[in-house]
Amino acid sequence: MTRVIIVRHGQSTYNTEGRIQGRTNTSSLTKKGSEDALRTGQVLSNIPFAAIYSSPLTRAKQTAEIIHNQLTGHPVPSVEITDYLLEVDLPLWEGMLSGEVKEKFPLDYSVWKERPQELLMTISDANGTRDHSPILSLYEQARQFWQHILSHPSGRTILVVAHNGINRALISTALGIPPSRYHAIQQSNCGISVLNFSGGLGEPVQLESMNQTQHVGDILPSLRPNHQGFRLLLVRHGETEWNRQGKFQGQIDVPLNDHGRVQATKAREFLKTISLDFAFSSTMARPRETAEIILQDHPRVSLQLLDGLREISHGKWEGKFESEIDQDFPGELHRWRTIPAQVQMPEGENLQEVYERSVGSWQEILQTAQSQNLAIGLVVAHDATNKTLLCHILGLSLENFWNFRQGNGAVSVIDYPQGADSSPVLQAMNITGHLSGGVLDKTAAGAL
């Protein structure tokens, strides 16, 4: 496995002014940006990196250098500068305020927001006049970076320090998120994301976590400018005894174990200052108890239960260990791990059935938030349920099911910036720092 830890640069002068940066190099870190880079280096300090890559632009190089100076306890590689990590190229907009771009280029700005893959800029340079596609070029650049670093032997941990746009493209090309969904994920200043590659680009990859910001003092990523909709916090239930043992539970109603209650309590402490307006849970005991523990600090919020959020039915697999499933159903566990959307659980469900009922419940939650003008809601469910919802949110096939990690007690953040009918934005995924104290997910994966 190759682990890649991706960091966005710290706050820059252009960030504070609300200016389009692109590849302009006139922006540098603010005092806060430098302080946050220092904190990022401290939280990464004990991870043994085999290589460190940075964009050549000043704001990223400064961030990489500050982080590099905090790495201790093992041989620390030097920072390698690469043009593969340059920010998205927006030559006609660089240095302009977002409002100025919207006013001067209204049609292009609308395309940028709604169909970013279709944006074209006509530019003139030494090679003549040509049409430039910022997003399609950026995605090709990201693919080239992955091909470059994944050609090395696996088993390494790599640090990447770059920018919002290229970091989104890196995550998207790894997972297969199309350029049309460029705005569907976000990267905060000094936000940390973790990808685990089993081989080269196109081979199985897992997004372990995305856009962690707790180390810089932001419990959750901040709301984007002009946010007028609502935010959902998607949580996986705490650990059960069957999770710990690695036994498939599915729709057998196994309660939390003591460790699971501790995890739920840590999630409660993590979210205690968040102003929750509403809460939903699967009808099953383990997510319901997790939600009830979290809501102890939100006594005015009543918990609503939705049967569509329950865990996948594994049918005859339920109550069995992997070794027993392999013996009783030869080859089926391998198919589940490699082509999950094609597996029909014996006397149970397939992923399409889980998708239809979980997305149906999700839509019900969206309409509740919209109709009652609510701002922040809690949704507690299960591993498979959450993964199918993440596929839905990012417009991915159910064959991408295993691309997402969901630790027991982990929190993901999904915004609907303009309400229920707007495109969702995955702001953060699988936050587990409140459980482990670090940036890596140390929760037991367990069986579903």
CSV table of C-alpha atoms in Angstrom, one decimal:
chain,number,residue,atom,x,y,z
A,1,MET,CA,0.0,0.0,0.0
A,2,THR,CA,1.1,3.6,-0.7
A,3,ARG,CA,-0.3,6.1,1.7
A,4,VAL,CA,-0.6,9.7,0.4
A,5,ILE,CA,-1.3,12.5,2.8
A,6,ILE,CA,-2.5,15.7,1.0
A,7,VAL,CA,-2.3,19.1,2.6
A,8,ARG,CA,-3.6,22.4,1.2
A,9,HIS,CA,-1.4,25.5,1.9
A,10,GLY,CA,-2.1,27.8,4.8
A,11,GLN,CA,-4.2,30.9,4.6
A,12,SER,CA,-2.7,33.3,2.0
A,13,THR,CA,-3.0,37.1,1.5
A,14,TYR,CA,-5.2,36.5,-1.5
A,15,ASN,CA,-7.4,34.1,0.5
A,16,THR,CA,-8.1,36.9,3.0
A,17,GLU,CA,-8.9,39.4,0.2
A,18,GLY,CA,-11.2,36.9,-1.6
A,19,ARG,CA,-9.1,37.0,-4.8
A,20,ILE,CA,-8.7,34.4,-7.4
A,21,GLN,CA,-5.2,33.0,-7.1
A,22,GLY,CA,-4.7,30.4,-9.8
A,23,ARG,CA,-1.0,30.3,-10.7
A,24,THR,CA,-0.2,33.8,-9.8
A,25,ASN,CA,2.7,33.9,-7.4
A,26,THR,CA,2.1,37.3,-5.8
A,27,SER,CA,0.3,35.7,-2.8
A,28,SER,CA,2.1,34.5,0.3
A,29,LEU,CA,1.1,33.1,3.7
A,30,THR,CA,-0.4,35.3,6.3
A,31,LYS,CA,0.6,35.1,10.0
A,32,LYS,CA,-2.4,32.8,10.5
A,33,GLY,CA,-1.3,30.7,7.5
A,34,SER,CA,2.2,30.3,8.9
A,35,GLU,CA,0.8,29.4,12.4
A,36,ASP,CA,-1.6,26.8,10.9
A,37,ALA,CA,1.2,25.3,8.8
A,38,LEU,CA,3.2,24.9,12.1
A,39,ARG,CA,0.3,23.1,13.7
A,40,THR,CA,0.0,20.9,10.7
A,41,GLY,CA,3.6,20.0,10.9
A,42,GLN,CA,3.3,19.2,14.6
A,43,VAL,CA,0.3,16.8,14.0
A,44,LEU,CA,2.3,15.1,11.1
A,45,SER,CA,5.6,15.1,13.0
A,46,ASN,CA,5.8,11.4,13.9
A,47,ILE,CA,4.8,10.0,10.5
A,48,PRO,CA,7.8,8.6,8.6
A,49,PHE,CA,7.5,10.1,5.1
A,50,ALA,CA,9.5,8.5,2.3
A,51,ALA,CA,9.0,11.6,0.0
A,52,ILE,CA,7.6,15.1,0.2
A,53,TYR,CA,6.3,16.9,-2.8
A,54,SER,CA,5.2,20.6,-3.1
A,55,SER,CA,3.9,23.0,-5.7
A,56,PRO,CA,6.4,25.6,-6.8
A,57,LEU,CA,4.1,28.5,-5.9
A,58,THR,CA,5.2,30.5,-2.8
A,59,ARG,CA,2.2,29.9,-0.6
A,60,ALA,CA,2.6,26.1,-1.0
A,61,LYS,CA,6.4,26.1,-0.7
A,62,GLN,CA,6.2,28.1,2.5
A,63,THR,CA,3.7,25.7,4.0
A,64,ALA,CA,5.8,22.7,2.9
A,65,GLU,CA,9.0,24.2,4.5
A,66,ILE,CA,7.3,24.9,7.8
A,67,ILE,CA,5.8,21.4,7.9
A,68,HIS,CA,9.2,19.9,6.9
A,69,ASN,CA,10.9,21.7,9.8
A,70,GLN,CA,8.6,20.0,12.3
A,71,LEU,CA,9.2,16.4,11.1
A,72,THR,CA,11.3,14.5,13.6
A,73,GLY,CA,12.3,11.1,14.8
A,74,HIS,CA,13.4,9.5,11.5
A,75,PRO,CA,15.3,10.5,8.4
A,76,VAL,CA,13.3,13.3,6.8
A,77,PRO,CA,13.5,13.6,3.0
A,78,SER,CA,13.9,17.0,1.4
A,79,VAL,CA,11.0,18.8,-0.3
A,80,GLU,CA,10.8,18.0,-4.0
A,81,ILE,CA,9.2,20.8,-6.1
A,82,THR,CA,7.1,19.7,-9.0
A,83,ASP,CA,5.0,21.5,-11.6
A,84,TYR,CA,2.5,18.6,-11.4
A,85,LEU,CA,1.2,20.3,-8.3
A,86,LEU,CA,0.6,23.8,-9.7
A,87,GLU,CA,-2.8,25.3,-9.0
A,88,VAL,CA,-5.6,25.4,-11.6
A,89,ASP,CA,-4.7,27.8,-14.4
A,90,LEU,CA,-7.2,30.7,-14.6
A,91,PRO,CA,-5.1,33.3,-16.4
A,92,LEU,CA,-8.0,35.7,-17.3
A,93,TRP,CA,-9.2,35.8,-13.7
A,94,GLU,CA,-6.1,35.8,-11.5
A,95,GLY,CA,-5.8,38.6,-9.0
A,96,MET,CA,-9.5,39.5,-9.4
A,97,LEU,CA,-12.1,39.5,-6.6
A,98,SER,CA,-14.7,36.8,-7.1
A,99,GLY,CA,-17.4,39.5,-7.4
A,100,GLU,CA,-15.4,41.2,-10.1
A,101,VAL,CA,-15.2,37.9,-12.1
A,102,LYS,CA,-18.9,37.4,-11.7
A,103,GLU,CA,-19.6,40.9,-12.9
A,104,LYS,CA,-17.1,41.0,-15.8
A,105,PHE,CA,-17.5,37.4,-17.0
A,106,PRO,CA,-21.1,36.5,-16.0
A,107,LEU,CA,-21.6,33.7,-18.6
A,108,ASP,CA,-18.2,32.1,-18.0
A,109,TYR,CA,-18.7,32.4,-14.2
A,110,SER,CA,-22.0,30.6,-14.5
A,111,VAL,CA,-20.4,27.8,-16.5
A,112,TRP,CA,-17.5,27.7,-13.9
A,113,LYS,CA,-20.0,27.1,-11.1
A,114,GLU,CA,-22.5,24.8,-12.9
A,115,ARG,CA,-20.5,23.0,-15.6
A,116,PRO,CA,-16.8,23.5,-14.7
A,117,GLN,CA,-15.6,20.9,-17.2
A,118,GLU,CA,-17.0,23.1,-20.0
A,119,LEU,CA,-15.2,26.3,-19.1
A,120,LEU,CA,-12.9,27.6,-21.9
A,121,MET,CA,-10.6,30.6,-21.8
A,122,THR,CA,-9.1,32.0,-25.0
A,123,ILE,CA,-5.6,33.0,-24.3
A,124,SER,CA,-2.7,34.3,-26.3
A,125,ASP,CA,1.0,33.5,-25.6
A,126,ALA,CA,4.2,32.8,-27.4
A,127,ASN,CA,2.5,29.8,-29.1
A,128,GLY,CA,-0.3,31.9,-30.5
A,129,THR,CA,-4.0,32.1,-29.6
A,130,ARG,CA,-5.7,29.0,-28.2
A,131,ASP,CA,-8.6,27.7,-26.1
A,132,HIS,CA,-7.6,26.6,-22.7
A,133,SER,CA,-9.8,24.3,-20.6
A,134,PRO,CA,-8.7,24.9,-16.9
A,135,ILE,CA,-10.5,21.9,-15.3
A,136,LEU,CA,-9.8,19.3,-17.9
A,137,SER,CA,-6.1,20.3,-18.0
A,138,LEU,CA,-6.0,20.2,-14.2
A,139,TYR,CA,-7.4,16.7,-14.1
A,140,GLU,CA,-4.9,15.5,-16.7
A,141,GLN,CA,-2.1,17.1,-14.6
A,142,ALA,CA,-3.3,15.2,-11.6
A,143,ARG,CA,-3.3,11.9,-13.4
A,144,GLN,CA,0.2,12.6,-14.5
A,145,PHE,CA,1.3,13.2,-10.9
A,146,TRP,CA,-0.3,10.0,-9.8
A,147,GLN,CA,1.4,8.0,-12.6
A,148,HIS,CA,4.7,9.6,-11.6
A,149,ILE,CA,4.6,8.8,-7.9
A,150,LEU,CA,2.8,5.5,-8.1
A,151,SER,CA,5.4,4.1,-10.4
A,152,HIS,CA,7.7,3.8,-7.3
A,153,PRO,CA,7.5,0.6,-5.1
A,154,SER,CA,4.6,0.5,-2.7
A,155,GLY,CA,4.8,0.5,1.1
A,156,ARG,CA,5.7,4.2,1.3
A,157,THR,CA,4.0,7.2,2.9
A,158,ILE,CA,4.1,10.4,0.9
A,159,LEU,CA,3.3,14.0,1.8
A,160,VAL,CA,1.8,16.3,-0.9
A,161,VAL,CA,1.5,20.1,-0.2
A,162,ALA,CA,-0.4,22.0,-2.8
A,163,HIS,CA,-3.7,23.9,-3.5
A,164,ASN,CA,-7.4,23.7,-3.3
A,165,GLY,CA,-8.0,23.0,-7.0
A,166,ILE,CA,-5.2,20.5,-7.7
A,167,ASN,CA,-5.9,18.7,-4.4
A,168,ARG,CA,-9.5,18.3,-5.4
A,169,ALA,CA,-8.4,17.0,-8.8
A,170,LEU,CA,-5.9,14.6,-7.2
A,171,ILE,CA,-8.7,13.1,-5.0
A,172,SER,CA,-11.1,13.1,-7.9
A,173,THR,CA,-8.9,11.3,-10.3
A,174,ALA,CA,-7.9,8.7,-7.7
A,175,LEU,CA,-11.5,7.9,-7.0
A,176,GLY,CA,-13.0,8.4,-10.4
A,177,ILE,CA,-15.0,11.5,-9.6
A,178,PRO,CA,-15.6,13.2,-12.9
A,179,PRO,CA,-14.6,16.8,-13.7
A,180,SER,CA,-18.3,17.8,-13.8
A,181,ARG,CA,-18.2,17.3,-10.0
A,182,TYR,CA,-15.2,19.5,-9.4
A,183,HIS,CA,-17.1,21.6,-6.9
A,184,ALA,CA,-18.5,18.5,-5.0
A,185,ILE,CA,-15.5,18.3,-2.6
A,186,GLN,CA,-13.6,21.0,-0.8
A,187,GLN,CA,-10.2,21.6,0.7
A,188,SER,CA,-9.7,24.0,3.6
A,189,ASN,CA,-6.4,25.9,4.3
A,190,CYS,CA,-4.1,23.3,5.9
A,191,GLY,CA,-6.8,20.7,5.6
A,192,ILE,CA,-5.5,17.1,5.7
A,193,SER,CA,-6.7,14.3,3.5
A,194,VAL,CA,-5.4,10.7,3.3
A,195,LEU,CA,-5.5,8.3,0.4
A,196,ASN,CA,-4.4,4.6,0.4
A,197,PHE,CA,-3.4,3.1,-2.9
A,198,SER,CA,-3.2,-0.7,-3.4
A,199,GLY,CA,-1.2,-0.2,-6.6
A,200,GLY,CA,-1.2,2.2,-9.6
A,201,LEU,CA,-3.8,4.6,-10.8
A,202,GLY,CA,-6.9,2.7,-11.7
A,203,GLU,CA,-6.3,0.0,-9.1
A,204,PRO,CA,-8.3,-0.1,-5.8
A,205,VAL,CA,-7.8,3.0,-3.7
A,206,GLN,CA,-9.4,4.1,-0.4
A,207,LEU,CA,-10.1,7.6,0.7
A,208,GLU,CA,-9.3,7.1,4.4
A,209,SER,CA,-10.2,10.7,5.4
A,210,MET,CA,-10.7,14.1,3.8
A,211,ASN,CA,-10.3,17.7,4.8
A,212,GLN,CA,-9.5,17.3,8.5
A,213,THR,CA,-9.2,20.7,10.1
A,214,GLN,CA,-9.3,20.1,13.9
A,215,HIS,CA,-5.5,20.6,14.2
A,216,VAL,CA,-5.9,24.2,13.2
A,217,GLY,CA,-8.7,24.9,15.6
A,218,ASP,CA,-11.7,24.4,13.3
A,219,ILE,CA,-13.9,21.6,14.6
A,220,LEU,CA,-15.5,21.3,11.2
A,221,PRO,CA,-14.6,23.0,7.9
A,222,SER,CA,-16.1,26.4,7.8
A,223,LEU,CA,-19.2,27.2,5.6
A,224,ARG,CA,-18.4,28.5,2.2
A,225,PRO,CA,-19.3,32.2,1.3
A,226,ASN,CA,-22.9,32.7,0.3
A,227,HIS,CA,-24.0,29.5,2.1
A,228,GLN,CA,-27.8,29.7,2.4
A,229,GLY,CA,-28.8,26.0,2.8
A,230,PHE,CA,-28.0,23.4,5.5
A,231,ARG,CA,-25.3,21.0,6.7
A,232,LEU,CA,-25.6,17.3,7.5
A,233,LEU,CA,-23.2,15.5,9.8
A,234,LEU,CA,-23.1,11.8,8.8
A,235,VAL,CA,-21.8,9.6,11.6
A,236,ARG,CA,-21.2,5.9,11.8
A,237,HIS,CA,-22.3,4.2,15.0
A,238,GLY,CA,-19.8,3.2,17.7
A,239,GLU,CA,-18.1,-0.2,17.9
A,240,THR,CA,-20.1,-3.4,18.7
A,241,GLU,CA,-18.7,-6.6,20.1
A,242,TRP,CA,-19.2,-8.2,16.6
A,243,ASN,CA,-17.3,-5.3,15.0
A,244,ARG,CA,-14.4,-6.0,17.4
A,245,GLN,CA,-14.5,-9.8,16.6
A,246,GLY,CA,-14.8,-9.2,12.9
A,247,LYS,CA,-18.2,-11.0,12.7
A,248,PHE,CA,-20.8,-9.9,10.1
A,249,GLN,CA,-23.8,-8.4,11.8
A,250,GLY,CA,-25.9,-6.8,9.1
A,251,GLN,CA,-29.4,-6.5,10.3
A,252,ILE,CA,-28.9,-8.5,13.5
A,253,ASP,CA,-29.5,-5.9,16.1
A,254,VAL,CA,-26.2,-6.0,18.0
A,255,PRO,CA,-25.8,-3.2,20.6
A,256,LEU,CA,-22.8,-1.0,21.3
A,257,ASN,CA,-20.1,-2.5,23.5
A,258,ASP,CA,-18.3,-0.4,26.2
A,259,HIS,CA,-15.7,0.8,23.7
A,260,GLY,CA,-18.5,1.8,21.3
A,261,ARG,CA,-20.1,3.9,24.0
A,262,VAL,CA,-16.8,5.6,24.7
A,263,GLN,CA,-16.5,6.4,21.0
A,264,ALA,CA,-20.0,7.8,21.0
A,265,THR,CA,-19.2,9.9,24.0
A,266,LYS,CA,-16.1,11.2,22.3
A,267,ALA,CA,-18.2,12.1,19.3
A,268,ARG,CA,-20.6,13.8,21.7
A,269,GLU,CA,-17.7,15.9,23.1
A,270,PHE,CA,-16.4,16.7,19.6
A,271,LEU,CA,-19.8,18.0,18.5
A,272,LYS,CA,-21.0,19.6,21.7
A,273,THR,CA,-20.4,23.2,20.5
A,274,ILE,CA,-22.1,22.6,17.1
A,275,SER,CA,-25.7,24.0,17.1
A,276,LEU,CA,-27.7,21.0,16.0
A,277,ASP,CA,-31.2,21.6,14.9
A,278,PHE,CA,-32.4,18.1,14.0
A,279,ALA,CA,-31.3,14.5,14.2
A,280,PHE,CA,-32.1,11.2,12.4
A,281,SER,CA,-30.9,7.7,13.0
A,282,SER,CA,-31.3,4.2,11.7
A,283,THR,CA,-33.9,2.2,13.7
A,284,MET,CA,-31.3,-0.2,14.8
A,285,ALA,CA,-29.9,-0.2,18.3
A,286,ARG,CA,-26.2,0.6,17.7
A,287,PRO,CA,-26.8,3.9,15.7
A,288,ARG,CA,-29.8,4.9,17.8
A,289,GLU,CA,-27.7,4.6,21.0
A,290,THR,CA,-24.8,6.5,19.4
A,291,ALA,CA,-27.2,9.3,18.4
A,292,GLU,CA,-28.8,9.4,21.8
A,293,ILE,CA,-25.4,9.8,23.5
A,294,ILE,CA,-24.4,12.6,21.1
A,295,LEU,CA,-27.7,14.4,21.7
A,296,GLN,CA,-27.2,14.5,25.5
A,297,ASP,CA,-25.6,17.9,24.9
A,298,HIS,CA,-28.5,18.9,22.6
A,299,PRO,CA,-31.6,18.3,24.8
A,300,ARG,CA,-34.0,20.3,22.6
A,301,VAL,CA,-33.3,18.1,19.6
A,302,SER,CA,-35.6,15.1,19.2
A,303,LEU,CA,-34.3,12.0,17.5
A,304,GLN,CA,-36.3,10.7,14.5
A,305,LEU,CA,-35.8,7.1,13.3
A,306,LEU,CA,-35.8,6.0,9.6
A,307,ASP,CA,-35.9,2.4,8.7
A,308,GLY,CA,-34.3,3.1,5.3
A,309,LEU,CA,-31.1,3.9,7.1
A,310,ARG,CA,-30.6,0.4,8.6
A,311,GLU,CA,-27.6,-1.7,7.7
A,312,ILE,CA,-27.4,-4.0,4.7
A,313,SER,CA,-29.0,-7.4,5.1
A,314,HIS,CA,-26.2,-9.9,4.7
A,315,GLY,CA,-28.8,-12.8,4.9
A,316,LYS,CA,-27.1,-16.1,5.5
A,317,TRP,CA,-23.7,-14.3,6.1
A,318,GLU,CA,-25.0,-12.7,9.3
A,319,GLY,CA,-23.4,-14.0,12.5
A,320,LYS,CA,-20.5,-15.5,10.6
A,321,PHE,CA,-16.8,-14.8,10.5
A,322,GLU,CA,-15.0,-14.3,7.2
A,323,SER,CA,-13.5,-17.7,7.4
A,324,GLU,CA,-16.9,-19.3,7.7
A,325,ILE,CA,-18.3,-17.3,4.8
A,326,ASP,CA,-15.4,-18.4,2.7
A,327,GLN,CA,-16.0,-22.0,3.6
A,328,ASP,CA,-19.8,-21.9,3.1
A,329,PHE,CA,-19.9,-19.6,0.1
A,330,PRO,CA,-16.6,-20.1,-1.9
A,331,GLY,CA,-15.5,-17.1,-3.8
A,332,GLU,CA,-18.4,-14.8,-2.8
A,333,LEU,CA,-16.4,-12.9,-0.2
A,334,HIS,CA,-13.8,-12.1,-2.8
A,335,ARG,CA,-16.5,-10.9,-5.2
A,336,TRP,CA,-17.9,-8.7,-2.4
A,337,ARG,CA,-14.5,-7.1,-1.9
A,338,THR,CA,-13.8,-6.6,-5.6
A,339,ILE,CA,-17.2,-6.2,-7.4
A,340,PRO,CA,-19.6,-5.3,-4.6
A,341,ALA,CA,-22.4,-4.0,-6.8
A,342,GLN,CA,-22.7,-7.4,-8.5
A,343,VAL,CA,-23.2,-9.4,-5.3
A,344,GLN,CA,-26.5,-10.6,-4.1
A,345,MET,CA,-26.4,-11.6,-0.4
A,346,PRO,CA,-27.9,-15.1,0.0
A,347,GLU,CA,-31.4,-14.4,1.4
A,348,GLY,CA,-30.3,-10.8,1.9
A,349,GLU,CA,-29.9,-7.6,-0.1
A,350,ASN,CA,-27.7,-6.2,-2.9
A,351,LEU,CA,-26.2,-2.8,-2.9
A,352,GLN,CA,-28.8,-1.4,-5.3
A,353,GLU,CA,-31.5,-2.2,-2.8
A,354,VAL,CA,-29.6,-0.6,0.0
A,355,TYR,CA,-29.0,2.5,-2.2
A,356,GLU,CA,-32.6,2.9,-3.1
A,357,ARG,CA,-33.9,2.8,0.5
A,358,SER,CA,-31.0,4.8,2.0
A,359,VAL,CA,-31.2,7.5,-0.6
A,360,GLY,CA,-34.9,7.6,-0.2
A,361,SER,CA,-34.4,8.3,3.5
A,362,TRP,CA,-31.7,10.9,2.7
A,363,GLN,CA,-34.2,12.7,0.5
A,364,GLU,CA,-36.7,12.7,3.3
A,365,ILE,CA,-34.1,14.3,5.6
A,366,LEU,CA,-33.3,17.0,3.0
A,367,GLN,CA,-37.0,17.9,2.6
A,368,THR,CA,-37.3,18.1,6.4
A,369,ALA,CA,-34.4,20.5,6.6
A,370,GLN,CA,-35.7,22.5,3.7
A,371,SER,CA,-39.4,22.8,4.8
A,372,GLN,CA,-38.5,23.7,8.4
A,373,ASN,CA,-35.6,26.0,7.5
A,374,LEU,CA,-33.1,24.1,9.6
A,375,ALA,CA,-29.4,24.6,9.5
A,376,ILE,CA,-27.4,21.7,10.9
A,377,GLY,CA,-28.5,18.1,11.3
A,378,LEU,CA,-27.1,14.8,12.7
A,379,VAL,CA,-27.6,11.6,10.8
A,380,VAL,CA,-26.3,8.3,12.4
A,381,ALA,CA,-26.2,5.1,10.4
A,382,HIS,CA,-24.0,2.2,9.4
A,383,ASP,CA,-20.9,1.4,7.3
A,384,ALA,CA,-22.6,0.2,4.2
A,385,THR,CA,-25.4,2.7,4.4
A,386,ASN,CA,-22.9,5.6,4.8
A,387,LYS,CA,-20.8,4.4,1.9
A,388,THR,CA,-23.8,4.1,-0.5
A,389,LEU,CA,-24.8,7.6,0.5
A,390,LEU,CA,-21.3,8.9,-0.2
A,391,CYS,CA,-21.5,7.3,-3.7
A,392,HIS,CA,-24.8,9.1,-4.2
A,393,ILE,CA,-23.5,12.5,-3.0
A,394,LEU,CA,-20.5,12.3,-5.3
A,395,GLY,CA,-22.3,10.8,-8.3
A,396,LEU,CA,-20.3,7.6,-8.2
A,397,SER,CA,-21.3,4.1,-9.2
A,398,LEU,CA,-21.9,1.6,-6.4
A,399,GLU,CA,-18.7,-0.2,-7.7
A,400,ASN,CA,-17.0,2.7,-5.8
A,401,PHE,CA,-18.4,1.4,-2.5
A,402,TRP,CA,-15.0,0.4,-1.1
A,403,ASN,CA,-13.4,3.7,-2.0
A,404,PHE,CA,-14.6,5.1,1.3
A,405,ARG,CA,-13.6,4.3,4.8
A,406,GLN,CA,-16.1,4.8,7.6
A,407,GLY,CA,-14.6,4.3,11.1
A,408,ASN,CA,-16.8,3.6,14.1
A,409,GLY,CA,-17.7,7.0,15.6
A,410,ALA,CA,-16.4,8.9,12.6
A,411,VAL,CA,-18.0,12.1,11.3
A,412,SER,CA,-18.5,13.3,7.7
A,413,VAL,CA,-19.7,16.7,6.7
A,414,ILE,CA,-22.1,17.3,3.7
A,415,ASP,CA,-23.3,20.8,2.8
A,416,TYR,CA,-26.3,21.7,0.6
A,417,PRO,CA,-25.2,25.3,0.1
A,418,GLN,CA,-28.4,26.5,-1.7
A,419,GLY,CA,-30.9,24.0,-0.2
A,420,ALA,CA,-32.2,20.6,-0.9
A,421,ASP,CA,-32.2,21.1,-4.7
A,422,SER,CA,-28.6,22.3,-4.9
A,423,SER,CA,-25.6,20.1,-5.6
A,424,PRO,CA,-24.2,18.6,-2.4
A,425,VAL,CA,-20.6,19.4,-1.3
A,426,LEU,CA,-18.6,16.9,0.7
A,427,GLN,CA,-16.7,19.2,3.0
A,428,ALA,CA,-15.0,16.5,5.1
A,429,MET,CA,-15.1,12.7,5.4
A,430,ASN,CA,-14.3,10.2,8.1
A,431,ILE,CA,-13.1,12.6,10.7
A,432,THR,CA,-11.6,10.4,13.6
A,433,GLY,CA,-9.2,12.7,15.3
A,434,HIS,CA,-11.6,13.0,18.3
A,435,LEU,CA,-11.2,9.2,18.7
A,436,SER,CA,-7.5,8.6,18.0
A,437,GLY,CA,-5.9,12.0,18.6
A,438,GLY,CA,-4.1,11.9,15.2
A,439,VAL,CA,-4.8,12.3,11.5
A,440,LEU,CA,-4.8,8.6,10.7
A,441,ASP,CA,-7.9,6.5,11.3
A,442,LYS,CA,-7.1,4.0,14.1
A,443,THR,CA,-10.6,2.7,14.6
A,444,ALA,CA,-11.1,-1.0,14.1
A,445,ALA,CA,-12.7,-1.5,10.7
A,446,GLY,CA,-14.7,-4.5,11.7
A,447,ALA,CA,-17.2,-6.4,9.7
A,448,LEU,CA,-20.4,-4.6,8.5
